[in-house]
Amino acid sequence: MASRAEDLLTQPWDILILGSGTAALCAALSASESTASPPSPRILLIDKAPLDWAGGNGYFTAGAYRTQHNGLEDLLPVVSNVTAEMVGTIDLPAYSHEDFAGDLERVTGGRSSRVLGGYVVGESLETVRWLKGWGVDWWLSFRRQAYFVEGRWRFWGGLHLTVKEGGKGLVRDLSEAVGRSGCTVLHEAAAGRLLVGERGAVCGVEVEREGRKYEVRASSVVMCAGGFEASPELRKKYLGPGWELAHTRGTPYNTGDMLGAALTLGAKTVGDFSPTGCHSVAWDAHSPKDGGDREKTNEFTKSGYPLGLMLNADGERFVDEGIDLRNYTYAKFGRAILEQPGGIAFQIWDKDGQGWLREEEYRDEIVRKIKGDSIEELARECAKEGLQDPKAFVRTVEQYNAAVAAHREEHPEVKLNPAIKDGLSTQSSKMQLDLAKSNWALPLVKPPFLAVKVTSGITFTFGGLAINPENAAVLREDDSEIEGLYCAGEMVGGLFYGNYPGGSGLTAGSVFGRRAGRAAAERTMKSRRMGRL
């Protein structure tokens, strides 16, 4: 008697979706609702990961979505964690279409596709509302995107929505919705070669499960199989030497298999395939190297650097920690860390700075803390963890403190406000550092002092496949569509170069996942009308 898996893999489907992350789940939901007349399309999602690794990289995120909006009037109807009494204590500025598009243009150095970006920005709020309709429990992100200052919650950085329990909650909400929609999901089924039928149209995928290969037929294939961030070999090939040493922040199953399969059909690649071509963050140096932790997920992120300093193993600063709001720097500072000696750095704070750290990232149970009652003692302790030049470490902090003091003496009116670029700097007419700290320059003078050792954690890769943004169809080198083949999520290239605005990756995956699902369902209906199914 055939097993359930064998039965599923030996029957034809209308739509075959590769992956179980947020883009794949959005594609499934969209396809399930996009037919005007019964029967609904028969939809199968497959993932080479086992069930206990379901959810792709989205599972390991904070579940944050970037969207355009007009302020609380647009967001309060979709969130569930704001009481009537709280509303009067919230300062949440509007984030317009122009703001979102401008941030995307700015942080990518003007290289992001304005066409792709136009779809993501323009459909972001509608997609949030659509997901709310499917049961996603949106929250205002008080913990990660607001500071409580003078009795008010001050939101910042254009990234205001999240989900209870972050990526875990997001994947759970979407997976439950997919279950209700009638779609079928099968894990431990690895997609490989794309099957091609008449007129060069994709008509299915070769799938391997438990050592046996199946040719699974479908009128449409939607690839949401992730980038190549979990493959050290492909990272080294496309991003360059050194990237094979980075820690994999999320799923270990995003190894670029379907990127390779698409290339064999002549698919066109676009985007950043250079050493800047990935999202990577300051990541706990003591975390697992080859894949994330399903329980701790995003807690290995160490994003408290804007209110402290980062020093490399030579005891030198190497970035302006306060050059911009964290949402616009965290995805590129992982690369900066990897470029340092040994691929490590030390984040440091004094007593006052520690008060601003988020418990989920810096509590005793989640991170190995290095402590000292003086900067000299802190340096000696860091030397036990890889610091090569404690004297330079001390000298760097002393010079920084002197520069902070000079700025404060000259500008006593400038006050700390972590919700804006406050201008609290190291640069004054009396003293300037070669490498400024442009905002939030708190002195490191009050013991006890704290350091945390970090490395680079790679999240996802930026280079990917070219698509027609109208229907998410994969394009050939001549910009013609590969019939029957669609793409969404990390596999789409051309949006991000060198950096990205925080939370825009999940938004893009949902926008194009929704479009891909809709297009696949329309293709199913067309095939039915022509008698092909």
XYZ file of C-alpha atoms in Angstrom:
533
model
C 0.000 0.000 0.000
C 1.382 3.395 -1.017
C 2.331 5.826 1.724
C 0.721 9.264 1.947
C 3.886 10.871 0.588
C 4.094 8.460 -2.346
C 0.442 9.052 -3.134
C 0.935 12.839 -3.120
C 4.026 12.691 -5.309
C 2.511 10.418 -7.947
C -0.593 12.462 -8.723
C -0.891 15.638 -10.795
C -1.439 19.037 -9.225
C -2.632 22.367 -10.487
C -0.019 24.338 -8.582
C 3.218 23.132 -7.017
C 4.823 25.553 -4.546
C 8.425 25.004 -3.478
C 9.071 26.084 0.106
C 7.202 26.599 3.368
C 8.335 30.112 4.301
C 6.273 33.255 4.308
C 6.460 33.843 0.542
C 5.375 30.256 -0.161
C 2.543 30.420 2.340
C 1.337 33.722 0.880
C 1.454 32.221 -2.611
C -0.660 29.283 -1.435
C -3.249 31.506 0.231
C -3.475 33.757 -2.803
C -3.836 30.838 -5.206
C -6.510 29.229 -3.047
C -8.741 32.315 -3.197
C -8.088 33.430 -6.767
C -10.438 31.246 -8.796
C -13.882 32.623 -9.574
C -15.567 29.256 -10.010
C -15.127 25.828 -8.412
C -13.349 23.599 -8.094
C -10.500 25.394 -6.320
C -7.024 24.621 -7.639
C -5.267 21.614 -6.193
C -2.204 23.038 -4.465
C 0.783 21.147 -3.057
C 3.578 22.793 -1.093
C 6.789 20.792 -0.739
C 9.876 21.547 1.340
C 13.086 19.563 1.634
C 13.267 20.556 5.305
C 11.610 18.306 7.887
C 8.440 19.492 9.566
C 10.290 20.702 12.647
C 12.235 23.095 10.385
C 9.148 24.448 8.612
C 8.858 28.146 7.894
C 12.072 28.931 6.066
C 14.015 31.990 7.152
C 10.889 33.883 8.135
C 10.684 31.711 11.241
C 13.968 33.177 12.506
C 13.034 36.836 12.031
C 11.404 39.350 14.348
C 8.324 39.103 12.118
C 8.559 42.806 11.248
C 6.813 44.201 8.162
C 7.635 47.549 6.603
C 4.619 49.266 5.104
C 3.557 52.681 3.960
C 0.812 54.198 6.140
C -0.755 57.438 7.321
C -0.020 56.838 10.988
C -2.221 55.320 13.679
C -5.376 55.779 11.616
C -4.108 53.067 9.239
C -2.397 50.797 11.761
C -4.783 50.693 14.719
C -7.455 48.773 12.739
C -5.022 45.924 12.046
C -3.245 45.561 15.425
C -4.479 43.777 18.536
C -2.107 44.997 21.268
C -3.143 48.635 21.696
C -5.825 49.583 24.212
C -7.866 52.772 24.027
C -5.942 54.125 27.006
C -2.598 53.580 25.270
C -3.460 55.488 22.105
C -2.873 58.884 23.672
C 0.665 57.951 24.721
C 1.888 56.890 21.258
C 3.866 59.073 18.867
C 3.915 57.202 15.576
C 4.601 59.343 12.506
C 3.138 58.598 9.105
C 5.395 56.690 6.741
C 4.394 57.645 3.223
C 4.894 55.957 -0.122
C 7.618 58.516 -0.774
C 9.291 57.746 2.579
C 9.404 54.001 1.897
C 10.541 54.400 -1.706
C 13.121 56.965 -0.642
C 14.572 54.694 2.031
C 14.806 51.830 -0.456
C 16.583 54.101 -2.934
C 18.878 55.610 -0.303
C 20.168 52.535 1.491
C 20.812 50.611 -1.741
C 22.771 53.492 -3.258
C 20.180 54.048 -5.960
C 20.621 50.555 -7.397
C 17.302 49.015 -6.362
C 14.894 48.395 -9.225
C 12.336 51.183 -9.080
C 9.852 48.960 -10.866
C 10.098 46.144 -8.330
C 10.219 48.644 -5.496
C 7.103 50.355 -6.787
C 5.116 47.144 -6.463
C 6.461 46.398 -2.978
C 5.855 49.886 -1.631
C 2.543 50.434 -3.378
C 1.010 47.162 -2.240
C 2.554 46.967 1.237
C -0.402 48.236 3.272
C -2.985 46.322 1.261
C -0.921 43.162 1.758
C -0.830 43.757 5.529
C -4.623 44.090 5.528
C -4.979 40.996 3.369
C -2.840 38.979 5.789
C -4.919 40.301 8.679
C -7.937 38.822 6.919
C -6.191 35.455 6.856
C -5.578 35.578 10.609
C -2.146 37.190 11.042
C -2.156 38.799 14.493
C -0.388 42.120 13.933
C 1.072 44.098 16.829
C 2.628 47.506 17.094
C 6.316 46.822 17.710
C 6.782 48.497 21.087
C 9.706 46.280 22.098
C 11.877 46.697 19.001
C 10.782 49.895 17.281
C 9.859 52.337 20.029
C 11.507 53.974 23.012
C 9.612 55.137 26.083
C 10.813 58.723 26.432
C 9.298 61.267 28.839
C 6.148 59.235 29.316
C 5.477 58.577 25.639
C 6.089 55.724 23.228
C 8.132 57.216 20.415
C 8.251 55.046 17.296
C 11.082 55.438 14.825
C 12.610 54.106 11.635
C 9.490 53.479 9.547
C 9.122 49.901 10.781
C 6.130 49.674 13.076
C 4.394 46.307 12.629
C 5.341 42.920 13.978
C 3.639 39.704 15.058
C 3.304 38.253 18.522
C 6.242 35.843 18.972
C 7.945 37.307 15.907
C 8.731 34.895 13.098
C 7.426 31.928 15.067
C 4.030 33.572 15.375
C 4.011 34.726 11.774
C 4.732 31.263 10.396
C 2.219 29.698 12.767
C -0.551 32.116 11.722
C 0.154 31.637 8.026
C 0.514 27.848 8.275
C -2.804 27.559 10.074
C -4.424 29.667 7.371
C -2.936 27.461 4.641
C -4.343 24.429 6.440
C -7.803 26.002 6.499
C -7.560 26.897 2.808
C -7.380 23.252 1.741
C -3.774 23.226 0.511
C -1.568 20.178 1.075
C 1.936 20.387 2.560
C 4.662 17.731 2.378
C 8.058 17.956 4.073
C 11.326 16.092 3.480
C 10.683 16.332 -0.250
C 13.602 17.944 -2.100
C 12.841 19.662 -5.402
C 15.455 19.322 -8.125
C 15.244 19.419 -11.902
C 12.438 21.482 -13.431
C 10.364 19.477 -15.912
C 9.675 21.052 -19.284
C 6.857 20.137 -21.641
C 5.538 21.415 -24.927
C 6.456 24.938 -26.043
C 9.139 25.036 -23.353
C 6.627 25.478 -20.548
C 7.494 24.190 -17.082
C 5.165 21.327 -16.227
C 6.471 20.036 -12.916
C 9.489 19.208 -10.810
C 11.619 16.172 -10.111
C 11.333 15.516 -6.367
C 13.446 13.242 -4.207
C 12.135 11.737 -0.999
C 13.661 8.908 1.039
C 16.035 8.030 -1.796
C 13.357 7.764 -4.474
C 12.809 10.261 -7.271
C 9.374 11.294 -8.524
C 8.307 13.428 -11.457
C 5.569 15.571 -9.942
C 3.389 17.152 -12.617
C 1.735 20.542 -12.237
C 0.456 23.227 -14.583
C 2.361 25.877 -12.593
C 5.423 25.852 -10.350
C 6.017 28.655 -7.845
C 9.566 28.756 -6.498
C 9.862 30.173 -2.978
C 12.871 28.060 -2.039
C 15.093 30.737 -0.507
C 18.505 32.042 -1.461
C 21.898 30.372 -1.146
C 22.879 31.755 2.256
C 23.165 28.306 3.877
C 25.683 27.061 1.310
C 29.269 28.001 2.241
C 30.373 26.952 -1.245
C 27.908 29.202 -3.074
C 28.576 32.071 -0.680
C 32.266 31.823 -1.507
C 31.505 31.517 -5.241
C 29.117 34.469 -5.506
C 29.999 36.704 -2.537
C 33.706 36.015 -2.397
C 36.312 34.455 -0.099
C 35.620 34.863 3.593
C 31.863 34.530 3.346
C 32.111 30.784 3.862
C 33.112 31.624 7.462
C 29.917 33.478 8.357
C 27.358 31.923 10.676
C 24.065 30.881 9.082
C 21.436 32.864 10.943
C 18.356 30.931 9.844
C 17.421 27.673 8.166
C 20.273 25.399 7.022
C 18.146 24.262 4.071
C 18.401 27.378 1.859
C 21.276 26.146 -0.276
C 20.415 27.590 -3.686
C 19.227 24.351 -5.300
C 16.368 25.908 -7.248
C 18.440 28.873 -8.338
C 20.673 26.357 -10.083
C 17.678 24.507 -11.529
C 16.287 27.713 -12.984
C 19.618 28.659 -14.493
C 19.676 25.410 -16.453
C 16.500 26.605 -18.187
C 18.136 29.885 -19.145
C 16.649 32.003 -16.375
C 18.068 35.496 -16.026
C 19.853 36.522 -12.838
C 19.796 40.068 -11.503
C 20.862 41.829 -8.352
C 23.842 41.914 -6.071
C 26.102 38.877 -6.481
C 29.087 40.742 -5.045
C 30.691 40.729 -1.563
C 27.980 43.210 -0.516
C 25.228 40.928 -1.770
C 23.572 39.728 1.400
C 21.774 40.703 4.561
C 24.079 39.977 7.489
C 23.944 41.189 11.065
C 25.935 41.416 14.264
C 25.406 37.888 15.569
C 26.398 36.120 18.755
C 29.873 34.663 18.196
C 28.937 31.681 20.368
C 25.866 30.767 18.303
C 25.602 27.616 16.148
C 27.579 28.151 12.935
C 25.621 26.140 10.388
C 22.024 27.022 11.189
C 19.795 28.868 13.604
C 18.297 27.730 16.876
C 14.568 26.943 16.588
C 13.893 28.043 20.153
C 16.098 31.134 20.390
C 15.601 32.164 16.730
C 16.258 35.923 16.446
C 17.646 36.261 19.979
C 21.214 35.724 18.741
C 20.976 39.102 16.971
C 22.968 41.742 18.812
C 21.576 45.089 17.683
C 22.393 47.292 20.681
C 25.467 48.840 19.055
C 23.910 52.289 18.282
C 24.025 53.126 22.010
C 27.495 51.664 22.533
C 30.681 51.011 20.579
C 32.013 48.182 18.406
C 35.750 47.439 18.487
C 37.591 44.822 16.472
C 40.216 42.367 17.706
C 42.894 45.049 17.232
C 41.035 47.318 19.652
C 39.897 49.753 16.956
C 36.483 51.013 15.923
C 35.579 50.248 12.310
C 32.069 51.666 11.742
C 30.167 54.764 12.768
C 27.749 53.023 15.121
C 25.411 56.022 15.047
C 25.465 56.951 11.383
C 21.781 56.107 10.964
C 18.867 54.488 12.745
C 19.464 50.810 13.371
C 16.869 49.735 10.780
C 19.130 51.115 8.061
C 22.499 49.780 9.272
C 22.053 46.389 10.918
C 21.818 44.455 7.657
C 25.192 45.736 6.424
C 27.189 45.820 9.661
C 27.443 42.033 9.694
C 29.604 42.334 6.589
C 31.727 44.999 8.279
C 32.335 42.630 11.206
C 33.277 39.748 8.900
C 35.900 41.990 7.264
C 37.662 42.549 10.600
C 40.604 40.442 11.870
C 39.247 37.024 12.800
C 35.763 38.058 11.668
C 34.832 39.163 15.195
C 34.134 42.328 17.161
C 33.254 43.398 20.685
C 30.199 45.503 21.474
C 30.694 47.508 24.671
C 28.604 49.702 27.011
C 28.846 51.276 30.427
C 26.140 51.068 33.083
C 23.953 53.731 31.470
C 24.194 52.212 28.007
C 23.250 48.776 29.291
C 19.912 50.163 30.421
C 18.853 50.553 26.794
C 19.621 46.956 25.737
C 16.721 44.688 24.853
C 16.340 41.765 27.224
C 15.510 39.318 24.449
C 18.986 39.818 22.927
C 21.172 40.546 25.968
C 19.728 38.742 28.975
C 22.074 36.492 30.922
C 20.468 33.295 29.634
C 21.000 34.159 25.955
C 24.478 35.696 25.740
C 27.919 35.204 27.244
C 28.757 38.478 28.965
C 32.234 39.900 29.478
C 32.382 42.261 32.462
C 34.830 44.647 34.098
C 34.826 47.344 36.757
C 37.131 49.442 34.604
C 37.850 49.711 30.890
C 41.289 48.205 31.585
C 39.733 45.185 33.282
C 37.170 44.845 30.489
C 40.000 44.814 27.950
C 41.846 42.096 29.873
C 38.698 39.974 29.964
C 38.071 40.516 26.251
C 41.628 39.341 25.605
C 40.544 35.926 26.871
C 37.899 35.933 24.093
C 40.113 36.977 21.173
C 41.021 40.640 21.675
C 44.600 40.970 20.421
C 45.525 44.457 21.611
C 44.056 45.421 25.015
C 46.094 48.637 25.141
C 44.647 49.836 21.856
C 41.174 48.905 23.156
C 41.648 51.145 26.201
C 43.130 53.945 24.128
C 40.207 53.857 21.695
C 37.661 54.174 24.493
C 39.608 56.977 26.176
C 39.800 58.968 22.940
C 36.119 58.383 22.327
C 35.188 59.573 25.827
C 37.293 62.708 25.384
C 35.563 63.484 22.094
C 32.121 62.948 23.636
C 32.973 65.281 26.514
C 34.192 67.976 24.115
C 30.997 67.803 22.081
C 28.806 68.003 25.180
C 30.713 70.986 26.489
C 30.233 72.780 23.194
C 26.616 71.661 22.701
C 24.985 71.339 26.132
C 21.539 71.722 24.558
C 21.813 68.398 22.636
C 20.077 65.611 24.540
C 19.946 61.863 24.017
C 16.908 60.703 22.063
C 17.352 57.216 20.594
C 14.137 57.541 18.569
C 15.688 60.166 16.252
C 19.103 61.034 14.892
C 19.796 63.271 17.859
C 23.144 64.782 16.835
C 24.801 63.696 20.088
C 28.197 63.224 18.502
C 31.961 62.942 18.894
C 32.667 65.812 16.524
C 33.194 69.342 17.839
C 35.398 72.308 17.018
C 37.782 71.272 19.811
C 38.108 67.581 18.951
C 37.104 65.252 16.145
C 37.645 61.522 15.738
C 38.838 60.159 12.416
C 35.833 57.853 12.556
C 32.899 59.775 13.991
C 30.053 58.511 16.035
C 27.376 60.757 14.584
C 24.471 60.173 16.970
C 23.729 58.687 20.394
C 27.330 59.166 21.575
C 27.008 58.146 25.209
C 30.213 58.271 27.263
C 31.568 54.984 28.580
C 32.480 56.080 32.091
C 30.160 54.419 34.610
C 31.031 50.915 35.844
C 30.286 48.116 35.581
C 31.259 47.800 31.918
C 29.912 45.137 29.573
C 31.201 43.587 26.352
C 29.650 40.988 24.046
C 31.603 39.148 21.355
C 29.904 39.122 17.962
C 30.513 37.785 14.485
C 28.597 37.948 11.207
C 25.294 36.126 10.867
C 24.086 35.855 7.260
C 20.320 36.076 6.839
C 19.618 35.994 3.113
C 21.280 36.713 -0.206
C 20.346 39.634 -2.462
C 21.136 38.279 -5.922
C 18.428 36.185 -7.545
C 16.170 35.693 -10.528
C 14.596 38.319 -12.765
C 10.808 38.346 -12.701
C 7.950 40.157 -14.353
C 6.634 41.973 -11.280
C 3.091 41.979 -12.618
C 2.748 38.191 -12.306
C 6.070 37.118 -10.702
C 6.883 34.999 -13.763
C 10.559 34.069 -14.138
C 12.285 35.718 -17.102
C 14.855 34.438 -19.585
C 17.913 36.396 -20.640
C 15.871 37.963 -23.470
C 13.224 39.022 -20.905
C 10.633 36.579 -22.208
C 8.686 34.657 -19.582
C 9.363 31.006 -18.812
C 5.817 29.773 -19.087
C 4.487 28.068 -15.976
C 7.348 29.174 -13.686
C 6.953 31.810 -10.988
C 9.172 33.065 -8.199
C 8.891 34.979 -4.911
C 10.768 35.594 -1.691
C 14.544 35.495 -1.394
C 14.886 34.011 -4.880
C 13.860 37.318 -6.480
C 16.798 39.565 -7.370
C 17.054 43.248 -8.103
C 15.503 44.786 -4.981
C 18.388 44.980 -2.537
C 22.017 45.963 -3.083
C 24.522 46.181 -0.263
C 21.807 46.918 2.293
C 18.063 47.059 2.762
C 15.496 48.891 4.896
C 14.675 46.623 7.844
C 11.454 44.637 7.441
C 11.209 45.122 3.681
C 12.249 41.546 2.867
C 9.184 39.965 4.448
C 7.001 42.599 2.815
C 8.479 41.902 -0.631
C 8.066 38.144 -0.178
C 4.414 38.575 0.698
C 3.689 41.016 -2.130
C 5.245 38.861 -4.845
C 4.105 35.612 -3.217
C 0.563 36.905 -3.439
C 1.032 37.907 -7.068
C 2.670 34.583 -7.966
C -0.162 32.606 -6.391
C -2.767 34.644 -8.197
C -1.010 34.227 -11.546
C -0.626 30.471 -11.046
C -4.337 30.164 -10.250
C -5.238 32.163 -13.350
C -3.065 29.851 -15.424
C -4.930 26.896 -13.927
C -8.282 28.372 -14.908
C -7.021 29.088 -18.415
C -5.770 25.516 -18.767
C -9.144 24.205 -17.635
C -10.960 26.306 -20.188
C -8.666 24.948 -22.899
C -9.217 21.386 -21.712
C -5.616 20.730 -20.653
C -6.524 19.705 -17.089
